[in-house]
Each structure stands twice: as structure tokens, then as C-alpha cells.
Amino acid sequence: MSSNPLTNTSDTDPGSGVGVLDKAAAVLDALESGPQTLAQLVTNTHLARPTAHRLAVALEYHRYVGRDMQGRFVLGPRLAELSSAAGEDRLLAAANPVLIALRDHTGESAQLFRRQGDHRVCVASAERTMGLRDSIPVGAVLSMKAGSAAQVLLAWEEPDQLHRGLHGASFTATNLSAVRRRGWAQSVGERETGVASISAPVRGASGRVIAAVSISGPLERIGRQPGRTHSGAVVAAAQRLTDVLQNTVDVD
């Protein structure tokens, strides 16, 4: 039985009944295999050239399609954002016990951050139960220009986004290169005087960094090289959440 190039269904299957949607899906399906010129899209989708171009440009407007350095069509950032959002409920459900365990192990407040545009948002936290509390409440919106979580959320971005993110930042490209090499970031007084933090990346099913696990505390308690003491615990907590999203373990 031959397949229909527009809908990836059999010849007896009429598709969804919404032709323009089936054709847009055909464009996205073709881009799944990698960058495509317009001519390649026409060949792989069997769409007329004007139709393929019109759909690709419309999908680009909505960020479902993008362009690479050679001007070829590629899958766009909106797809990754939707994929991340689809996993958010699982991430948040798993986050609380992991953050509590991290807080109890390190004695410091623990947080989970996600990026939203030019900011990062605390989406889960576990505060210290006694002594000085360094509160970053759920819903707090912080800068992407300073702090270890900002470094982690930026370090693995595409080069053009990374370079834009460095404009006006408290850290440098060299700092982010070190973050990628060792798998965690630290900051000392970057975002707030007298406060230090350590962060590590949480990756979604595709391997893309979608969140950062952090601990933070005052310098007099956490020290000026907090990564030496706490990076292992923070990386392990982030990996535990990554495992949940990649379906290898459950967190109860």
C-alpha cells in the first residue's frame, strides 16, 4: 500500500479533512529530518512551490519553523517550548521531594527555575526550616543577566541566543564555557551582595536544558567557592529530575 506524502497515511485515508493543516504538517514532517531548502521541501512534500513557500513562511511567522545560517528552513523554537510545557506538570510534580532532599542534604534553600523570555521564574522551592532564610518565593521573577541559574539556562543555548544573552550580563562567554565543561555554575554576589548560589541543568526528553536546580545562601555560611562543597549534590538533584522527564525513574 503506497503512502500519501502529504499526510503520511494510506491512499485510502483522506487525512484530517482540513487540507491546509495536513499540508502544514507535511512541511513540519519534512523538516524533522533536518534543514531543507525550498526546493527540497517541494520535493519531499509534493506540494506546489508557491504552496510550500507560503506555508513555510507562515509557520516561520508563528515560530514553528526557523532558518539556519544558510537560509534553509528548520524546525523552530516554538516546538521546543511546547515540548517543555508538555513536560512541566511532571517536572513540578517531581520537583518538591527532590528540592526538599537537596535542602536537607546541603542545609541551604533550594529552588527550581525556568526561563521565560528575558527572565527566569522560580517555579518550585524548599526553604530552610530554621535560622536565616534566604527566601525566593515561587513566582519570583529574576534577571537572566546574573546568578548561577541564569548562567545554566543560557549556557547551552544556540550561539546567536547565547551572545544576545551575554549583552549586559554579569558573566562572560568564558564563564559559560566553564559551565558547559563542568556541568554546573556558581555565583558569588552576582545577583545580590552577600549571597552565593550553585545551579545545575535539568534536561527534557530531547536533551534540551529546560530548567535549573539551585541552592542559595549567605556567603558567611555557603562560602566563596560554594561549588567545591555543594556542586555534587546540586548536579545529582538536577539529574534526578532529568531522569524523571526522560522516563527512567519515578520520584515519590
Tab-separated table of C-alpha atoms in Angstrom:
chain	number	residue	atom	x	y	z
A	1	MET	CA	0.000	0.000	0.000
A	2	SER	CA	1.557	3.319	-1.022
A	3	SER	CA	1.728	6.282	1.332
A	4	ASN	CA	0.383	9.759	0.864
A	5	PRO	CA	3.282	12.257	1.042
A	6	LEU	CA	1.068	15.000	2.429
A	7	THR	CA	-0.403	13.171	5.363
A	8	ASN	CA	1.779	10.104	5.918
A	9	THR	CA	-1.357	7.995	5.677
A	10	SER	CA	-2.507	5.394	3.182
A	11	ASP	CA	-4.051	6.361	-0.160
A	12	THR	CA	-7.460	5.381	1.213
A	13	ASP	CA	-7.116	7.774	4.155
A	14	PRO	CA	-8.490	11.243	3.333
A	15	GLY	CA	-6.377	12.859	6.033
A	16	SER	CA	-7.779	15.111	8.720
A	17	GLY	CA	-10.293	16.751	6.411
A	18	VAL	CA	-8.538	20.108	6.856
A	19	GLY	CA	-6.266	20.273	3.835
A	20	VAL	CA	-4.179	23.271	4.859
A	21	LEU	CA	-3.437	21.654	8.218
A	22	ASP	CA	-2.381	18.401	6.552
A	23	LYS	CA	-0.060	20.351	4.248
A	24	ALA	CA	1.447	22.325	7.151
A	25	ALA	CA	2.029	19.026	8.959
A	26	ALA	CA	3.765	17.716	5.848
A	27	VAL	CA	6.178	20.677	5.971
A	28	LEU	CA	6.988	20.014	9.634
A	29	ASP	CA	7.368	16.276	8.960
A	30	ALA	CA	9.854	17.023	6.186
A	31	LEU	CA	11.883	19.309	8.443
A	32	GLU	CA	12.152	16.567	11.072
A	33	SER	CA	14.971	15.028	9.020
A	34	GLY	CA	16.991	18.263	9.010
A	35	PRO	CA	17.355	21.625	7.233
A	36	GLN	CA	15.591	21.938	3.881
A	37	THR	CA	15.814	24.407	1.040
A	38	LEU	CA	12.544	25.409	-0.598
A	39	ALA	CA	13.325	23.074	-3.499
A	40	GLN	CA	13.873	20.200	-1.074
A	41	LEU	CA	10.592	20.977	0.691
A	42	VAL	CA	8.768	20.868	-2.642
A	43	THR	CA	10.337	17.506	-3.486
A	44	ASN	CA	9.744	15.951	-0.055
A	45	THR	CA	6.192	17.198	0.474
A	46	HIS	CA	4.941	17.019	-3.164
A	47	LEU	CA	3.451	20.455	-2.608
A	48	ALA	CA	3.444	23.089	-5.321
A	49	ARG	CA	6.333	25.504	-4.876
A	50	PRO	CA	4.132	28.553	-4.056
A	51	THR	CA	2.147	26.485	-1.544
A	52	ALA	CA	5.274	25.117	0.147
A	53	HIS	CA	6.778	28.599	0.366
A	54	ARG	CA	3.579	30.189	1.689
A	55	LEU	CA	3.167	27.529	4.391
A	56	ALA	CA	6.822	27.579	5.437
A	57	VAL	CA	6.806	31.378	5.770
A	58	ALA	CA	3.532	31.314	7.719
A	59	LEU	CA	4.943	28.663	10.063
A	60	GLU	CA	8.077	30.786	10.420
A	61	TYR	CA	5.939	33.761	11.480
A	62	HIS	CA	4.498	31.645	14.294
A	63	ARG	CA	7.995	30.299	15.166
A	64	TYR	CA	7.166	26.674	14.316
A	65	VAL	CA	9.758	27.000	11.547
A	66	GLY	CA	13.036	28.909	11.578
A	67	ARG	CA	16.043	29.480	9.303
A	68	ASP	CA	19.627	28.340	9.673
A	69	MET	CA	22.744	30.326	8.747
A	70	GLN	CA	22.376	29.247	5.107
A	71	GLY	CA	18.761	30.408	4.953
A	72	ARG	CA	17.362	26.863	4.883
A	73	PHE	CA	14.134	26.084	6.705
A	74	VAL	CA	14.485	24.264	10.048
A	75	LEU	CA	12.171	23.346	12.900
A	76	GLY	CA	11.540	26.442	15.009
A	77	PRO	CA	11.872	27.264	18.717
A	78	ARG	CA	8.129	27.207	19.370
A	79	LEU	CA	8.132	23.408	19.074
A	80	ALA	CA	10.740	23.102	21.825
A	81	GLU	CA	8.740	25.494	24.013
A	82	LEU	CA	5.591	23.412	23.588
A	83	SER	CA	7.545	20.238	24.310
A	84	SER	CA	8.885	21.783	27.502
A	85	ALA	CA	5.414	22.919	28.537
A	86	ALA	CA	4.059	19.412	27.971
A	87	GLY	CA	6.562	18.092	30.487
A	88	GLU	CA	6.082	20.885	33.010
A	89	ASP	CA	3.425	19.143	35.101
A	90	ARG	CA	5.650	16.103	35.521
A	91	LEU	CA	8.597	18.328	36.360
A	92	LEU	CA	6.704	20.259	39.021
A	93	ALA	CA	5.186	17.086	40.488
A	94	ALA	CA	8.675	15.628	40.856
A	95	ALA	CA	10.369	18.844	41.985
A	96	ASN	CA	9.170	19.205	45.567
A	97	PRO	CA	10.581	15.969	47.034
A	98	VAL	CA	13.845	16.468	45.140
A	99	LEU	CA	14.220	20.062	46.374
A	100	ILE	CA	13.370	19.079	49.942
A	101	ALA	CA	16.000	16.337	49.856
A	102	LEU	CA	18.544	18.788	48.424
A	103	ARG	CA	17.744	21.362	51.110
A	104	ASP	CA	18.063	18.786	53.856
A	105	HIS	CA	21.361	17.471	52.472
A	106	THR	CA	23.001	20.880	51.979
A	107	GLY	CA	21.265	22.903	54.693
A	108	GLU	CA	20.505	25.618	52.141
A	109	SER	CA	17.352	26.853	50.418
A	110	ALA	CA	16.684	25.053	47.133
A	111	GLN	CA	14.872	26.330	44.041
A	112	LEU	CA	13.825	25.296	40.553
A	113	PHE	CA	13.952	27.950	37.828
A	114	ARG	CA	12.562	28.028	34.296
A	115	ARG	CA	13.317	30.618	31.672
A	116	GLN	CA	10.543	32.856	30.373
A	117	GLY	CA	11.861	35.183	27.697
A	118	ASP	CA	14.403	37.582	29.172
A	119	HIS	CA	13.689	36.467	32.747
A	120	ARG	CA	13.761	33.352	34.882
A	121	VAL	CA	10.949	32.350	37.182
A	122	CYS	CA	11.102	30.339	40.390
A	123	VAL	CA	8.551	27.558	39.837
A	124	ALA	CA	9.279	25.491	42.982
A	125	SER	CA	11.276	25.978	46.179
A	126	ALA	CA	12.173	24.424	49.519
A	127	GLU	CA	13.196	26.939	52.172
A	128	ARG	CA	15.311	26.377	55.259
A	129	THR	CA	13.230	25.419	58.255
A	130	MET	CA	15.372	27.245	60.815
A	131	GLY	CA	17.901	30.011	61.087
A	132	LEU	CA	18.439	32.599	58.390
A	133	ARG	CA	16.101	32.034	55.466
A	134	ASP	CA	17.067	33.253	52.006
A	135	SER	CA	13.596	33.290	50.557
A	136	ILE	CA	12.994	33.147	46.809
A	137	PRO	CA	9.250	32.536	46.675
A	138	VAL	CA	7.505	30.573	43.965
A	139	GLY	CA	6.588	33.023	41.227
A	140	ALA	CA	9.581	35.302	41.828
A	141	VAL	CA	10.815	36.778	38.526
A	142	LEU	CA	14.582	37.281	38.392
A	143	SER	CA	17.044	38.545	35.814
A	144	MET	CA	18.732	36.410	33.180
A	145	LYS	CA	21.756	38.707	33.474
A	146	ALA	CA	23.085	37.495	36.828
A	147	GLY	CA	23.128	34.434	39.062
A	148	SER	CA	24.122	30.813	38.643
A	149	ALA	CA	20.667	29.717	37.426
A	150	ALA	CA	20.800	32.360	34.680
A	151	GLN	CA	24.206	31.003	33.626
A	152	VAL	CA	22.851	27.457	33.416
A	153	LEU	CA	19.725	28.464	31.491
A	154	LEU	CA	21.835	30.380	28.961
A	155	ALA	CA	24.972	28.236	28.657
A	156	TRP	CA	23.508	25.602	26.317
A	157	GLU	CA	21.503	27.961	24.095
A	158	GLU	CA	22.221	28.302	20.382
A	159	PRO	CA	25.226	30.612	19.713
A	160	ASP	CA	23.171	33.576	18.498
A	161	GLN	CA	20.859	33.461	21.520
A	162	LEU	CA	23.803	32.950	23.843
A	163	HIS	CA	25.597	36.004	22.501
A	164	ARG	CA	22.459	38.134	22.804
A	165	GLY	CA	22.007	36.915	26.370
A	166	LEU	CA	25.537	37.970	27.296
A	167	HIS	CA	24.819	41.620	26.491
A	168	GLY	CA	24.825	43.433	29.833
A	169	ALA	CA	25.308	40.214	31.828
A	170	SER	CA	27.461	39.887	34.943
A	171	PHE	CA	29.120	36.785	33.487
A	172	THR	CA	31.104	36.209	30.295
A	173	ALA	CA	31.315	33.700	27.450
A	174	THR	CA	34.341	32.223	29.235
A	175	ASN	CA	32.224	31.669	32.349
A	176	LEU	CA	29.563	29.879	30.294
A	177	SER	CA	32.179	27.723	28.591
A	178	ALA	CA	33.301	26.592	32.054
A	179	VAL	CA	29.672	25.875	32.988
A	180	ARG	CA	29.253	23.607	29.970
A	181	ARG	CA	32.538	21.836	30.690
A	182	ARG	CA	31.875	21.024	34.344
A	183	GLY	CA	28.067	20.785	34.223
A	184	TRP	CA	27.233	23.366	36.924
A	185	ALA	CA	27.503	27.077	37.685
A	186	GLN	CA	28.212	29.145	40.761
A	187	SER	CA	27.830	32.828	41.513
A	188	VAL	CA	29.103	34.912	44.394
A	189	GLY	CA	27.390	38.252	44.941
A	190	GLU	CA	26.350	38.371	41.267
A	191	ARG	CA	22.644	38.962	41.742
A	192	GLU	CA	22.632	40.141	45.351
A	193	THR	CA	25.506	41.295	47.537
A	194	GLY	CA	26.447	38.746	50.192
A	195	VAL	CA	24.584	35.845	48.565
A	196	ALA	CA	26.082	32.868	46.698
A	197	SER	CA	24.436	30.095	44.703
A	198	ILE	CA	25.103	26.903	42.748
A	199	SER	CA	22.949	25.628	39.878
A	200	ALA	CA	22.807	22.640	37.532
A	201	PRO	CA	20.740	21.927	34.404
A	202	VAL	CA	17.585	19.839	34.105
A	203	ARG	CA	17.119	18.381	30.623
A	204	GLY	CA	13.901	17.355	28.917
A	205	ALA	CA	13.277	14.269	26.823
A	206	SER	CA	15.046	15.847	23.831
A	207	GLY	CA	18.149	16.614	25.881
A	208	ARG	CA	17.487	20.352	25.832
A	209	VAL	CA	18.034	22.306	29.060
A	210	ILE	CA	14.579	23.325	30.290
A	211	ALA	CA	15.186	24.257	33.941
A	212	ALA	CA	17.852	24.857	36.574
A	213	VAL	CA	18.066	23.418	40.094
A	214	SER	CA	19.740	25.800	42.550
A	215	ILE	CA	20.697	26.275	46.147
A	216	SER	CA	21.462	29.687	47.590
A	217	GLY	CA	22.640	31.118	50.888
A	218	PRO	CA	24.665	33.870	52.564
A	219	LEU	CA	28.401	33.999	51.904
A	220	GLU	CA	29.276	33.575	55.567
A	221	ARG	CA	27.603	30.181	55.537
A	222	ILE	CA	27.954	28.905	51.990
A	223	GLY	CA	31.432	30.313	51.276
A	224	ARG	CA	33.092	31.999	48.315
A	225	GLN	CA	33.638	28.702	46.472
A	226	PRO	CA	30.258	27.039	47.044
A	227	GLY	CA	30.722	24.683	44.117
A	228	ARG	CA	33.542	22.880	45.905
A	229	THR	CA	31.189	21.817	48.661
A	230	HIS	CA	27.776	21.554	47.056
A	231	SER	CA	28.089	21.039	43.286
A	232	GLY	CA	27.827	17.247	43.560
A	233	ALA	CA	24.537	17.398	45.441
A	234	VAL	CA	23.041	20.008	43.108
A	235	VAL	CA	24.082	18.101	39.981
A	236	ALA	CA	22.628	14.875	41.436
A	237	ALA	CA	19.295	16.603	42.177
A	238	ALA	CA	19.131	18.056	38.662
A	239	GLN	CA	19.947	14.654	37.182
A	240	ARG	CA	17.167	13.061	39.218
A	241	LEU	CA	14.647	15.445	37.665
A	242	THR	CA	16.150	14.855	34.228
A	243	ASP	CA	15.673	11.125	34.757
A	244	VAL	CA	12.009	11.679	35.602
A	245	LEU	CA	11.443	13.634	32.397
A	246	GLN	CA	13.291	11.030	30.360
A	247	ASN	CA	11.180	8.236	31.860
A	248	THR	CA	13.976	6.335	33.584
A	249	VAL	CA	12.880	6.751	37.202
A	250	ASP	CA	9.925	7.867	39.269
A	251	VAL	CA	10.094	10.217	42.240
A	252	ASP	CA	7.721	9.546	45.107
